[in-house]
Short mmCIF file of C-alpha atoms in Angstrom, two decimals:
data_model
loop_
_atom_site.label_atom_id
_atom_site.label_comp_id
_atom_site.label_asym_id
_atom_site.label_seq_id
_atom_site.Cartn_x
_atom_site.Cartn_y
_atom_site.Cartn_z
CA MET A 1246 32.85 -75.70 87.33
CA SER A 1247 35.93 -77.83 87.43
CA ARG A 1248 38.09 -78.48 84.41
CA LEU A 1249 40.88 -80.93 83.79
CA TYR A 1250 43.41 -78.11 83.57
CA ASP A 1251 42.39 -76.33 86.79
CA THR A 1252 45.42 -77.84 88.50
CA ILE A 1253 47.78 -76.23 85.97
CA GLU A 1254 49.49 -72.99 86.97
CA PRO A 1255 47.32 -70.05 85.74
CA SER A 1256 48.67 -68.32 82.66
CA VAL A 1257 49.34 -64.59 82.37
CA ILE A 1258 48.44 -62.65 79.24
CA ASP A 1259 51.74 -61.14 78.20
CA GLU A 1260 53.27 -59.94 74.93
CA GLN A 1261 54.66 -63.37 74.08
CA MET A 1262 51.28 -65.05 74.51
CA LEU A 1263 49.67 -62.41 72.31
CA LYS A 1264 52.37 -62.74 69.64
CA ASN A 1265 52.04 -66.52 69.61
CA ALA A 1266 48.26 -66.31 69.34
CA VAL A 1267 48.40 -63.77 66.49
CA GLU A 1268 50.98 -65.84 64.60
CA GLU A 1269 49.00 -69.05 65.05
CA GLN A 1270 45.83 -67.39 63.74
CA GLY A 1271 47.53 -65.26 61.08
CA PRO A 1272 48.46 -66.03 57.47
CA LYS A 1273 50.31 -69.26 56.72
CA GLY A 1274 53.09 -70.20 54.33
CA GLU A 1275 55.17 -67.49 52.66
CA ALA A 1276 52.73 -64.75 53.72
CA GLY A 1277 53.05 -65.89 57.32
CA ARG A 1278 56.84 -65.92 57.10
CA ILE A 1279 56.90 -62.38 55.75
CA ALA A 1280 54.46 -61.18 58.40
CA LYS A 1281 56.58 -62.75 61.14
CA GLN A 1282 59.73 -61.21 59.70
CA GLU A 1283 58.20 -57.74 59.55
CA GLY A 1284 56.95 -57.97 63.12
CA ILE A 1285 53.48 -57.77 64.62
CA ASP A 1286 51.61 -54.51 65.06
CA PHE A 1287 48.90 -55.33 67.60
CA GLY A 1288 47.01 -52.28 66.40
CA ASP A 1289 46.30 -54.14 63.15
CA VAL A 1290 44.81 -57.21 64.83
CA LEU A 1291 41.02 -57.42 64.40
CA SER A 1292 40.29 -60.91 65.73
CA LEU A 1293 41.96 -62.93 68.48
CA ARG A 1294 41.44 -66.31 70.15
CA LEU A 1295 42.75 -66.88 73.66
CA ASP A 1296 40.68 -69.95 74.51
CA PHE A 1297 41.93 -72.93 76.53
CA LYS A 1298 44.92 -70.94 77.89
CA ASN A 1299 44.13 -71.36 81.61
CA ILE A 1300 43.97 -67.55 81.91
CA LEU A 1301 42.95 -66.27 85.34
CA LYS A 1302 42.92 -62.52 84.69
CA ILE A 1303 42.09 -60.39 81.63
CA ASP A 1304 45.07 -58.07 81.36
CA ASN A 1305 47.59 -56.43 78.98
CA LEU A 1306 45.18 -56.14 76.04
CA TRP A 1307 45.52 -52.35 75.81
CA SER A 1308 47.50 -52.47 72.54
CA LEU A 1309 44.70 -54.30 70.67
CA VAL A 1310 42.74 -51.09 70.18
CA ASN A 1311 41.15 -52.13 66.85
CA LEU A 1312 40.08 -55.58 67.98
CA THR A 1313 36.50 -56.40 66.97
CA LYS A 1314 36.34 -60.07 67.98
CA LEU A 1315 37.78 -61.61 71.16
CA GLN A 1316 37.40 -65.25 72.15
CA MET A 1317 38.43 -66.13 75.72
CA ASP A 1318 36.24 -69.11 76.48
CA ASN A 1319 37.36 -72.16 78.48
CA ASN A 1320 39.70 -70.37 80.88
CA ILE A 1321 39.49 -69.73 84.64
CA ILE A 1322 38.67 -66.01 84.44
CA GLU A 1323 36.92 -64.72 87.58
CA ARG A 1324 36.24 -61.08 86.65
CA ILE A 1325 35.36 -59.15 83.51
CA GLU A 1326 38.04 -56.44 83.48
CA GLY A 1327 40.85 -54.96 81.40
CA LEU A 1328 38.61 -54.29 78.38
CA ASP A 1329 38.15 -50.51 78.63
CA LEU A 1330 40.47 -49.70 75.71
CA LEU A 1331 38.92 -52.26 73.35
CA VAL A 1332 36.26 -49.78 72.30
CA ASN A 1333 35.82 -51.36 68.85
CA LEU A 1334 34.91 -54.79 70.22
CA GLU A 1335 31.73 -56.20 68.66
CA TRP A 1336 31.97 -59.89 69.57
CA LEU A 1337 33.09 -61.24 72.96
CA ASP A 1338 33.06 -64.85 74.14
CA LEU A 1339 33.73 -65.42 77.86
CA SER A 1340 31.88 -68.70 78.15
CA PHE A 1341 33.11 -71.55 80.36
CA ASN A 1342 34.86 -69.38 82.95
CA ASN A 1343 34.32 -68.63 86.65
CA ILE A 1344 32.69 -65.19 86.34
CA GLU A 1345 30.18 -64.28 89.07
CA ILE A 1346 29.31 -60.66 88.25
CA ILE A 1347 28.62 -58.87 84.98
CA GLU A 1348 30.88 -55.80 85.05
CA GLY A 1349 33.65 -54.01 83.16
CA LEU A 1350 31.62 -53.55 79.96
CA ASP A 1351 30.95 -49.80 80.18
CA LYS A 1352 33.26 -48.79 77.30
CA LEU A 1353 32.18 -51.52 74.88
CA THR A 1354 29.44 -49.47 73.22
CA LYS A 1355 29.80 -51.28 69.87
CA MET A 1356 29.17 -54.74 71.33
CA LYS A 1357 26.69 -56.79 69.29
CA ASP A 1358 27.34 -60.37 70.37
CA LEU A 1359 28.11 -61.27 74.00
CA THR A 1360 28.51 -64.82 75.29
CA LEU A 1361 28.72 -65.49 79.03
CA TYR A 1362 27.50 -69.08 78.80
CA ASN A 1363 28.46 -71.50 81.60
CA ASN A 1364 29.66 -69.16 84.36
CA ARG A 1365 28.41 -68.41 87.90
CA ILE A 1366 26.37 -65.27 87.27
CA SER A 1367 23.28 -64.79 89.47
CA LYS A 1368 22.06 -61.41 88.17
CA ILE A 1369 21.84 -59.69 84.79
CA GLU A 1370 23.18 -56.16 85.38
CA ASN A 1371 25.74 -53.47 84.45
CA MET A 1372 25.12 -53.71 80.70
CA GLU A 1373 23.51 -50.31 80.06
CA SER A 1374 26.18 -49.17 77.59
CA LEU A 1375 25.63 -52.19 75.26
CA THR A 1376 22.91 -50.42 73.31
CA GLN A 1377 23.66 -52.32 70.07
CA LEU A 1378 23.48 -55.79 71.63
CA HIS A 1379 21.93 -58.22 69.15
CA VAL A 1380 22.92 -61.65 70.51
CA PHE A 1381 23.24 -62.50 74.21
CA SER A 1382 24.00 -65.94 75.64
CA ILE A 1383 23.92 -66.37 79.41
CA GLY A 1384 22.74 -69.97 79.67
CA ASN A 1385 24.08 -72.39 82.29
CA ASN A 1386 24.55 -69.76 84.98
CA SER A 1387 22.93 -69.21 88.39
CA LEU A 1388 19.95 -67.04 87.46
CA LYS A 1389 17.07 -67.92 89.81
CA GLN A 1390 14.67 -64.97 89.46
CA LEU A 1391 12.66 -64.64 86.25
CA ASP A 1392 12.46 -60.87 86.71
CA ASN A 1393 16.07 -60.76 85.49
CA VAL A 1394 14.45 -60.83 82.06
CA ILE A 1395 12.87 -57.40 82.70
CA TYR A 1396 16.36 -55.86 82.63
CA LEU A 1397 16.76 -57.01 79.01
CA ARG A 1398 13.77 -54.96 77.80
CA LYS A 1399 16.05 -51.93 77.40
CA PHE A 1400 18.04 -53.64 74.61
CA LYS A 1401 15.88 -52.78 71.62
CA SER A 1402 18.21 -54.54 69.15
CA LEU A 1403 18.28 -57.86 71.02
CA ARG A 1404 16.98 -60.64 68.77
CA THR A 1405 18.74 -63.82 69.95
CA LEU A 1406 18.82 -64.88 73.61
CA ASN A 1407 19.97 -68.03 75.36
CA LEU A 1408 18.89 -68.54 78.98
CA SER A 1409 18.70 -72.34 79.06
CA GLY A 1410 20.32 -74.21 81.92
CA ASN A 1411 19.62 -71.53 84.54
CA PRO A 1412 17.53 -72.49 87.62
CA PHE A 1413 14.60 -70.32 86.47
CA SER A 1414 14.42 -72.16 83.13
CA GLU A 1415 12.90 -75.11 85.00
CA GLU A 1416 9.81 -73.09 85.92
CA ALA A 1417 6.65 -74.03 84.03
CA ASN A 1418 5.95 -70.49 82.78
CA TYR A 1419 9.59 -69.73 81.87
CA LYS A 1420 9.30 -69.51 78.08
CA GLU A 1421 5.94 -67.73 78.13
CA TYR A 1422 7.30 -65.15 80.55
CA VAL A 1423 10.40 -64.45 78.46
CA ILE A 1424 8.52 -64.30 75.14
CA ALA A 1425 5.85 -61.99 76.56
CA HIS A 1426 8.28 -59.57 78.19
CA LEU A 1427 10.73 -59.45 75.26
CA PRO A 1428 8.39 -58.88 72.29
CA ASP A 1429 11.17 -58.20 69.75
CA LEU A 1430 13.00 -61.47 70.44
CA VAL A 1431 13.27 -63.80 67.43
CA TYR A 1432 15.23 -66.75 68.86
CA LEU A 1433 15.06 -68.10 72.42
CA ASP A 1434 17.37 -70.90 73.52
CA PHE A 1435 18.42 -71.62 69.91
CA ARG A 1436 14.82 -71.96 68.67
CA LEU A 1437 12.72 -69.68 66.50
CA ILE A 1438 9.81 -68.22 68.45
CA ASP A 1439 6.49 -69.27 66.96
CA GLU A 1440 4.06 -66.40 66.38
CA SER A 1441 1.16 -68.29 67.92
CA ALA A 1442 3.22 -68.90 71.05
CA ARG A 1443 4.08 -65.17 71.13
CA GLU A 1444 0.40 -64.20 70.89
CA ALA A 1445 -0.60 -66.60 73.65
CA ALA A 1446 2.20 -65.41 75.95
CA THR A 1447 1.39 -61.76 75.29
CA GLU A 1448 -2.28 -62.33 76.11
CA LYS A 1449 -1.43 -64.20 79.31
CA TYR A 1450 0.71 -61.36 80.67
CA ARG A 1451 -1.21 -58.52 79.02
CA TYR A 1452 -2.21 -56.64 82.18
CA SER A 1453 1.13 -56.93 83.93
CA ILE A 1454 2.93 -55.82 80.74
CA GLU A 1455 0.61 -52.82 80.33
CA GLU A 1456 1.50 -51.76 83.85
CA LEU A 1457 5.18 -52.38 83.12
CA VAL A 1458 5.03 -50.32 79.92
CA HIS A 1459 3.36 -47.48 81.84
CA ASP A 1460 6.07 -47.53 84.49
CA GLU A 1461 8.77 -47.64 81.80
CA THR A 1462 7.18 -44.69 79.98
CA VAL A 1463 7.09 -42.62 83.16
CA ALA A 1464 10.67 -43.59 84.01
CA LYS A 1465 11.83 -42.74 80.48
CA ARG A 1466 10.11 -39.37 80.62
CA LYS A 1467 11.85 -38.58 83.89
CA GLN A 1468 15.17 -39.78 82.51
CA ASP A 1469 14.71 -37.71 79.35
CA GLU A 1470 14.02 -34.65 81.50
CA MET A 1471 17.12 -35.32 83.57
CA ASP A 1472 19.20 -35.85 80.43
CA GLU A 1473 17.88 -32.63 78.94
CA LYS A 1474 18.73 -30.72 82.11
CA GLN A 1475 22.17 -32.28 82.17
CA LYS A 1476 22.69 -31.40 78.52
CA GLU A 1477 21.53 -27.85 79.17
CA ARG A 1478 23.81 -27.50 82.17
CA GLN A 1479 26.74 -28.83 80.16
CA LEU A 1480 26.06 -26.12 77.56
CA HIS A 1481 26.03 -23.50 80.32
CA LYS A 1482 29.33 -24.83 81.68
CA ILE A 1483 31.18 -24.73 78.38
CA ALA A 1484 29.82 -21.19 77.96
CA PHE A 1485 31.24 -20.48 81.48
CA VAL A 1486 27.90 -19.10 82.76
CA GLU A 1487 26.37 -21.99 84.67
CA ASP A 1488 24.13 -21.02 87.62
CA LEU A 1489 23.77 -17.42 86.41
CA ASN A 1490 20.27 -17.82 84.95
CA GLY A 1491 18.59 -17.44 88.30
CA PRO A 1492 19.21 -16.53 91.95
CA TRP A 1493 21.86 -19.22 92.59
CA LEU A 1494 24.79 -16.81 93.05
CA PHE A 1495 22.74 -14.57 95.32
CA ASP A 1496 21.45 -17.48 97.38
CA SER A 1497 24.93 -18.96 97.69
CA MET A 1498 26.29 -15.64 98.98
CA TYR A 1499 23.82 -15.72 101.85
CA ALA A 1500 24.11 -19.47 102.42
CA GLU A 1501 27.84 -19.04 103.10
CA ASP A 1502 27.35 -15.91 105.22
CA PRO A 1503 27.14 -16.80 108.96
CA GLU A 1504 25.80 -13.30 109.79
CA ALA A 1505 23.09 -13.31 107.11
CA SER A 1506 20.27 -14.78 109.18
CA LYS A 1507 21.01 -12.43 112.07
CA LEU A 1508 21.23 -9.24 110.01
CA GLY A 1509 18.20 -10.29 107.99
CA ALA A 1510 16.10 -9.68 111.11
CA LEU A 1511 17.03 -5.99 111.26
CA PRO A 1512 14.03 -3.66 111.01
CA GLY A 1513 13.02 -3.03 107.35
CA MET A 1514 15.52 -5.56 105.97
CA GLU A 1515 13.02 -7.87 104.31
CA GLU A 1516 11.89 -5.32 101.75
CA ILE A 1517 15.48 -4.17 101.09
CA LEU A 1518 16.68 -7.77 100.60
CA ASP A 1519 13.88 -8.55 98.16
CA ALA A 1520 14.72 -5.52 96.02
CA TYR A 1521 18.44 -6.33 96.19
CA LYS A 1522 17.86 -9.94 95.14
CA GLU A 1523 15.69 -8.92 92.18
CA LYS A 1524 18.28 -6.46 90.82
CA PHE A 1525 21.17 -8.87 91.47
CA THR A 1526 19.41 -11.73 89.66
CA THR A 1527 18.62 -9.47 86.69
CA ILE A 1528 22.30 -8.65 86.25
CA CYS A 1529 23.22 -12.36 86.50
CA GLN A 1530 20.68 -13.10 83.77
CA GLU A 1531 22.25 -10.42 81.54
CA ILE A 1532 25.69 -12.01 81.99
CA PHE A 1533 24.19 -15.46 81.33
CA GLU A 1534 22.52 -14.45 78.06
CA PHE A 1535 25.62 -12.63 76.84
CA GLY A 1536 27.75 -15.68 77.69
CA LEU A 1537 25.55 -17.99 75.61
CA LYS A 1538 25.69 -15.64 72.61
CA GLU A 1539 29.47 -15.41 72.87
CA HIS A 1540 29.69 -19.20 73.13
CA GLU A 1541 27.76 -19.50 69.85
CA LYS A 1542 30.23 -17.13 68.20
CA ARG A 1543 33.21 -19.13 69.47
CA GLU A 1544 31.69 -22.42 68.36
CA ALA A 1545 31.00 -20.99 64.91
CA GLU A 1546 34.61 -19.82 64.70
CA VAL A 1547 35.89 -23.27 65.74
CA ALA A 1548 33.64 -25.03 63.21
CA SER A 1549 34.74 -22.68 60.44
CA PHE A 1550 38.40 -23.22 61.32
CA PHE A 1551 38.22 -27.02 61.24
CA SER A 1552 36.24 -26.89 58.00
CA CYS A 1553 38.99 -24.79 56.39
CA LEU A 1554 41.59 -27.15 57.84
CA GLU A 1555 39.87 -30.20 56.38
CA GLU A 1556 39.31 -28.54 53.01
CA ALA A 1557 42.97 -27.45 52.68
CA THR A 1558 44.29 -30.85 53.76
CA GLN A 1559 41.98 -32.75 51.42
CA GLU A 1560 42.80 -30.53 48.46
CA ASN A 1561 46.52 -30.95 49.10
CA ASN A 1562 46.18 -34.73 49.46
CA ASN A 1563 44.20 -34.95 46.21
CA THR A 1564 46.94 -33.09 44.37
CA GLY A 1565 49.54 -35.46 45.82
CA VAL A 1566 47.52 -38.50 44.78
CA LYS A 1567 47.38 -37.20 41.18
CA HIS A 1568 51.19 -36.97 41.09
CA ILE A 1569 51.51 -40.47 42.54
CA HIS A 1570 49.12 -41.90 39.94
CA SER A 1571 51.03 -40.09 37.19
CA TYR A 1572 54.25 -41.73 38.35
CA ILE A 1573 52.61 -45.16 38.52
CA GLU A 1574 51.34 -44.83 34.95
CA TYR A 1575 54.80 -43.68 33.85
CA LYS A 1576 56.40 -46.58 35.73
CA LYS A 1577 54.15 -49.16 34.04
CA LYS A 1578 55.07 -47.85 30.60
CA VAL A 1579 58.81 -47.67 31.36
CA PHE A 1580 58.94 -51.14 32.91
CA LEU A 1581 57.12 -52.45 29.83
CA ASP A 1582 59.76 -50.83 27.60
CA TYR A 1583 62.47 -52.20 29.87
CA THR A 1584 61.37 -55.77 29.15
CA SER A 1585 62.02 -55.30 25.41
CA LEU A 1586 65.57 -53.95 25.80
CA THR A 1587 68.65 -56.08 25.39
CA ASP A 1588 71.30 -53.38 25.36
CA SER A 1589 72.63 -53.03 28.90
CA SER A 1590 73.57 -49.35 28.40
CA HIS A 1591 70.02 -48.52 27.29
CA MET A 1592 68.66 -50.45 30.25
CA ALA A 1593 70.93 -48.52 32.64
CA THR A 1594 69.85 -45.21 31.09
CA LEU A 1595 66.18 -46.11 31.45
CA MET A 1596 66.71 -47.15 35.08
CA LYS A 1597 68.40 -43.80 35.80
CA GLU A 1598 65.35 -42.07 34.37
CA ILE A 1599 63.11 -44.03 36.71
CA VAL A 1600 65.28 -43.13 39.70
CA GLU A 1601 65.18 -39.47 38.64
CA GLU A 1602 61.38 -39.58 38.33
CA ILE A 1603 61.18 -41.05 41.84
CA ARG A 1604 63.35 -38.20 43.12
CA LYS A 1605 61.11 -35.67 41.38
CA LEU A 1606 58.05 -37.32 42.91
CA TRP A 1607 59.62 -37.03 46.36
CA ASP A 1608 60.43 -33.37 45.74
CA THR A 1609 56.88 -32.70 44.54
CA LEU A 1610 55.18 -34.46 47.45
CA MET A 1611 57.45 -32.84 50.03
CA GLY A 1612 56.92 -29.48 48.34
CA LEU A 1613 53.16 -29.93 48.57
CA GLU A 1614 53.50 -30.81 52.24
CA MET A 1615 55.58 -27.70 52.93
CA GLU A 1616 53.00 -25.58 51.12
CA LEU A 1617 50.27 -27.13 53.27
CA VAL A 1618 52.28 -26.53 56.46
CA ASP A 1619 52.65 -22.84 55.56
CA GLN A 1620 48.98 -22.57 54.62
CA LEU A 1621 47.79 -24.23 57.82
CA GLU A 1622 50.18 -22.13 59.89
CA ASP A 1623 48.54 -18.95 58.53
CA THR A 1624 45.07 -20.43 59.08
CA ILE A 1625 45.93 -21.36 62.66
CA LYS A 1626 47.32 -17.89 63.37
CA ASP A 1627 44.13 -16.28 62.04
CA PHE A 1628 42.05 -18.63 64.18
CA GLU A 1629 44.08 -17.83 67.29
CA ARG A 1630 43.64 -14.09 66.70
CA ASN A 1631 39.90 -14.44 66.16
CA MET A 1632 39.46 -16.63 69.23
CA ALA A 1633 41.59 -14.27 71.33
CA ASP A 1634 39.35 -11.37 70.25
CA LEU A 1635 36.20 -13.32 71.14
CA VAL A 1636 37.52 -14.39 74.54
CA THR A 1637 38.74 -10.84 75.24
CA ALA A 1638 35.28 -9.47 74.42
CA PHE A 1639 33.74 -11.99 76.82
CA VAL A 1640 36.26 -11.18 79.56
CA GLU A 1641 35.85 -7.43 79.17
CA HIS A 1642 32.09 -7.74 79.30
CA VAL A 1643 32.18 -9.86 82.45
CA GLN A 1644 34.68 -7.55 84.13
CA GLY A 1645 32.71 -4.47 83.11
CA LEU A 1646 35.30 -2.68 81.01
CA TYR A 1647 32.58 -1.10 78.90
CA PRO A 1648 29.09 0.04 79.97
CA LEU A 1649 26.85 -3.01 80.10
CA LEU A 1650 25.46 -5.04 82.99
CA LYS A 1651 28.25 -7.22 84.42
CA THR A 1652 30.04 -8.33 87.57
CA CYS A 1653 31.27 -4.82 88.39
CA MET A 1654 27.60 -3.88 88.72
CA LEU A 1655 27.10 -6.82 91.07
CA ARG A 1656 29.81 -5.31 93.25
CA ASP A 1657 28.19 -1.90 92.98
CA LEU A 1658 24.89 -3.39 94.06
CA GLU A 1659 26.55 -5.17 96.96
CA ASN A 1660 28.33 -1.97 98.04
CA ALA A 1661 25.07 -0.01 97.91
CA HIS A 1662 23.31 -2.73 99.87
CA HIS A 1663 26.13 -2.73 102.43
CA GLU A 1664 25.68 1.00 102.99
CA LYS A 1665 21.95 0.52 103.57
CA VAL A 1666 22.55 -2.29 106.07
CA SER A 1667 25.19 -0.17 107.84
CA ASP A 1668 22.77 2.75 108.11
CA ILE A 1669 20.00 0.51 109.46
CA ALA A 1670 22.43 -1.02 111.97
CA VAL A 1671 23.51 2.41 113.24
CA VAL A 1672 19.93 3.67 113.55
CA THR A 1673 18.87 0.46 115.31
CA LEU A 1674 21.79 0.77 117.76
CA GLU A 1675 20.87 4.37 118.58
CA LYS A 1676 17.25 3.42 119.20
CA LEU A 1677 18.29 0.54 121.44
CA MET A 1678 20.51 2.80 123.49
CA LYS A 1679 17.59 5.26 123.90
CA ASN A 1680 15.05 2.46 124.49
CA GLU A 1681 13.08 3.76 121.49
CA LEU A 1682 13.09 0.53 119.45
CA GLU A 1683 9.55 -0.70 118.89
CA GLU A 1684 10.41 -4.10 117.35
CA ASP A 1685 11.64 -7.08 119.37
CA LEU A 1686 15.02 -8.30 118.08
CA PRO A 1687 15.95 -12.02 118.11
CA ASP A 1688 18.45 -12.92 120.82
CA ASP A 1689 21.28 -13.74 118.40
CA LEU A 1690 20.88 -10.34 116.69
CA ARG A 1691 20.57 -8.47 120.01
CA MET A 1692 23.94 -10.00 121.01
CA LEU A 1693 25.58 -8.02 118.18
CA PHE A 1694 24.37 -4.71 119.58
CA VAL A 1695 26.55 -4.70 122.70
CA ASP A 1696 28.45 -1.79 121.10
CA LYS A 1697 28.94 -0.10 117.74
CA ASP A 1698 32.16 -1.98 116.87
CA THR A 1699 30.54 -5.39 117.30
CA ILE A 1700 27.54 -4.72 115.07
CA MET A 1701 29.62 -2.91 112.41
CA ASN A 1702 32.18 -5.74 112.36
CA ALA A 1703 29.33 -8.19 111.73
CA VAL A 1704 27.97 -6.04 108.90
CA SER A 1705 31.46 -5.73 107.35
CA ALA A 1706 32.09 -9.47 107.65
CA SER A 1707 28.82 -10.17 105.85
CA HIS A 1708 29.76 -7.69 103.13
CA ASP A 1709 33.22 -9.26 102.69
CA THR A 1710 31.67 -12.72 102.32
CA HIS A 1711 29.38 -11.48 99.55
CA LEU A 1712 32.17 -9.71 97.66
CA LEU A 1713 34.40 -12.78 97.91
CA LYS A 1714 31.67 -14.93 96.41
CA ILE A 1715 31.25 -12.51 93.48
CA ASP A 1716 35.03 -12.30 92.97
CA ASN A 1717 35.41 -16.09 93.01
CA LYS A 1718 32.64 -16.54 90.46
CA GLU A 1719 34.19 -13.95 88.17
CA ASP A 1720 37.69 -15.43 88.52
CA ASP A 1721 36.33 -18.90 87.77
CA MET A 1722 34.58 -17.71 84.60
CA LEU A 1723 37.55 -15.78 83.27
CA THR A 1724 40.13 -18.42 84.16
CA ARG A 1725 38.16 -21.17 82.46
CA ALA A 1726 37.56 -19.05 79.35
CA THR A 1727 41.26 -18.27 79.01
CA THR A 1728 42.35 -21.82 79.83
CA ARG A 1729 39.90 -23.27 77.32
CA MET A 1730 41.36 -21.10 74.56
CA GLN A 1731 44.94 -21.99 75.50
CA THR A 1732 44.16 -25.71 75.68
CA LEU A 1733 42.43 -25.65 72.29
CA ASN A 1734 45.35 -23.79 70.69
CA GLU A 1735 47.87 -26.22 72.16
CA LYS A 1736 45.87 -29.19 70.87
CA ILE A 1737 45.63 -27.68 67.38
CA HIS A 1738 49.39 -27.10 67.25
CA ASN A 1739 50.16 -30.59 68.57
CA ASP A 1740 47.74 -32.20 66.12
CA GLU A 1741 49.33 -30.30 63.24
CA VAL A 1742 52.83 -31.43 64.26
CA LEU A 1743 51.64 -35.04 64.42
CA ARG A 1744 49.86 -34.71 61.06
CA ASN A 1745 52.99 -33.31 59.46
CA ARG A 1746 55.23 -36.03 60.88
CA LYS A 1747 52.83 -38.73 59.77
CA ARG A 1748 52.57 -37.26 56.27
CA VAL A 1749 56.37 -36.94 55.89
CA SER A 1750 56.75 -40.53 57.06
CA GLU A 1751 54.11 -41.69 54.55
CA ILE A 1752 55.88 -39.87 51.72
CA ASN A 1753 59.27 -41.33 52.64
CA ASN A 1754 57.85 -44.84 52.99
CA LEU A 1755 56.08 -44.58 49.62
CA VAL A 1756 59.16 -43.29 47.82
CA ASP A 1757 61.34 -45.94 49.50
CA HIS A 1758 58.91 -48.55 48.23
CA PHE A 1759 59.17 -47.20 44.67
CA ARG A 1760 62.97 -47.18 44.93
CA ASP A 1761 63.07 -50.73 46.27
CA GLU A 1762 60.71 -51.78 43.50
CA ALA A 1763 62.99 -50.22 40.84
CA GLU A 1764 66.13 -51.74 42.34
CA SER A 1765 64.48 -55.14 42.57
CA TYR A 1766 63.39 -54.91 38.93
CA GLU A 1767 66.88 -53.88 37.85
CA VAL A 1768 68.49 -56.84 39.66
CA THR A 1769 66.04 -59.53 38.62
CA GLY A 1770 65.40 -58.14 35.14
CA PRO A 1771 62.23 -58.66 33.17
CA MET A 1772 60.38 -61.84 34.11
#
């Protein structure tokens, strides 16, 4: 798709280009001059046009975090990229570019209107995250297979679609196929879909659509099951007890034990292993259930803490707002009185009163903020103590510092099992040496019975592998529990510091504004 400006050197999206674009599209006249003088905060920009700029690559848009509308049509863009931080984007126009693949849209979950008209795209794909998509234009591309339309069935909010100008739009059954397979569509190729045409198309493809719906239902059920399992596993992970509600830990001990299969063939081992596995799994289940209960307690504590935090902050802010409104009402009255004065000394006295009231307002607001800081500091300390107690209870339970079923009992079970295996190994060795062994041993096991040291070393190595697996699981659980608490506490403290700094800055800016307003009124006098 050649353009007249393809021979021009490609442009790079840099800060200057963004500033120019914002200024061009921003307020005009005096408002524009003031905005330019105060500088541009890209975080405040909601809409931006970068069309006809000969842009080759989407880049350096990270500062436009609140952007909701982005127009980049009529450039020479080859890839959809650099948009991950524009999570508030709802409207995106990339028409008349050189894009070949739909990609780079994963983070744009708020997208409602997407235009990829007049590019080189041959497949509709990689749009799963655009669950709110309402309008989609992908006409004049290279779509050849009508089954591309099937992909769009997942977008339940899609009402307007443009596919015209693609190779498949020349097929005789094109419109019927699209209308039948996208039953919620209202507009196709800029035209309202007639209900009679919809009924005819639906009837024509009725059997194939019934089969498609069945397949989609089965696929959705499987996906829902997978999502539910994933959600459940995520819960187990944040409770630090994943894989403990079953024989996973036991099975993994033996999977990583090179001697396990050999020693498992010892006489009488099958029954002993079954009993060991049952007891081991029961203890794991006890730890698992305790972990989930403790997680619920910690989550309740966290929710209660943030609720108290929000309540205290909101109450403090409301009190501050009342003082601000009181000053504003006072200011209106005083400025009204000021307009009727002619005596300069009276005017000066009144202005001093205003300045004093502004100082009092600053003192009051800063005092409220200091009270809130002290209040939140106490609340945070209480939260940290409560969380520390909860985590300690979890740790002590897992480590077995008071008499319940925990990892110390897993070690006890393993030690008892090790003694049984050792005894069986010794008895088996004695029988072999006396030629009294009735069972035939596998060759790899028989190789261990060359002497007592060899077989006992194998038994000890197996035991060490099992204990290491138990120790590693316990260390992982306890480390993550402690780290989670520390990370949460650090975040709470950092967030409070940022909140305080922001609030102090807001107070200072507000009071400075009131001071500037008073000074300006004093200089210019009543209008």
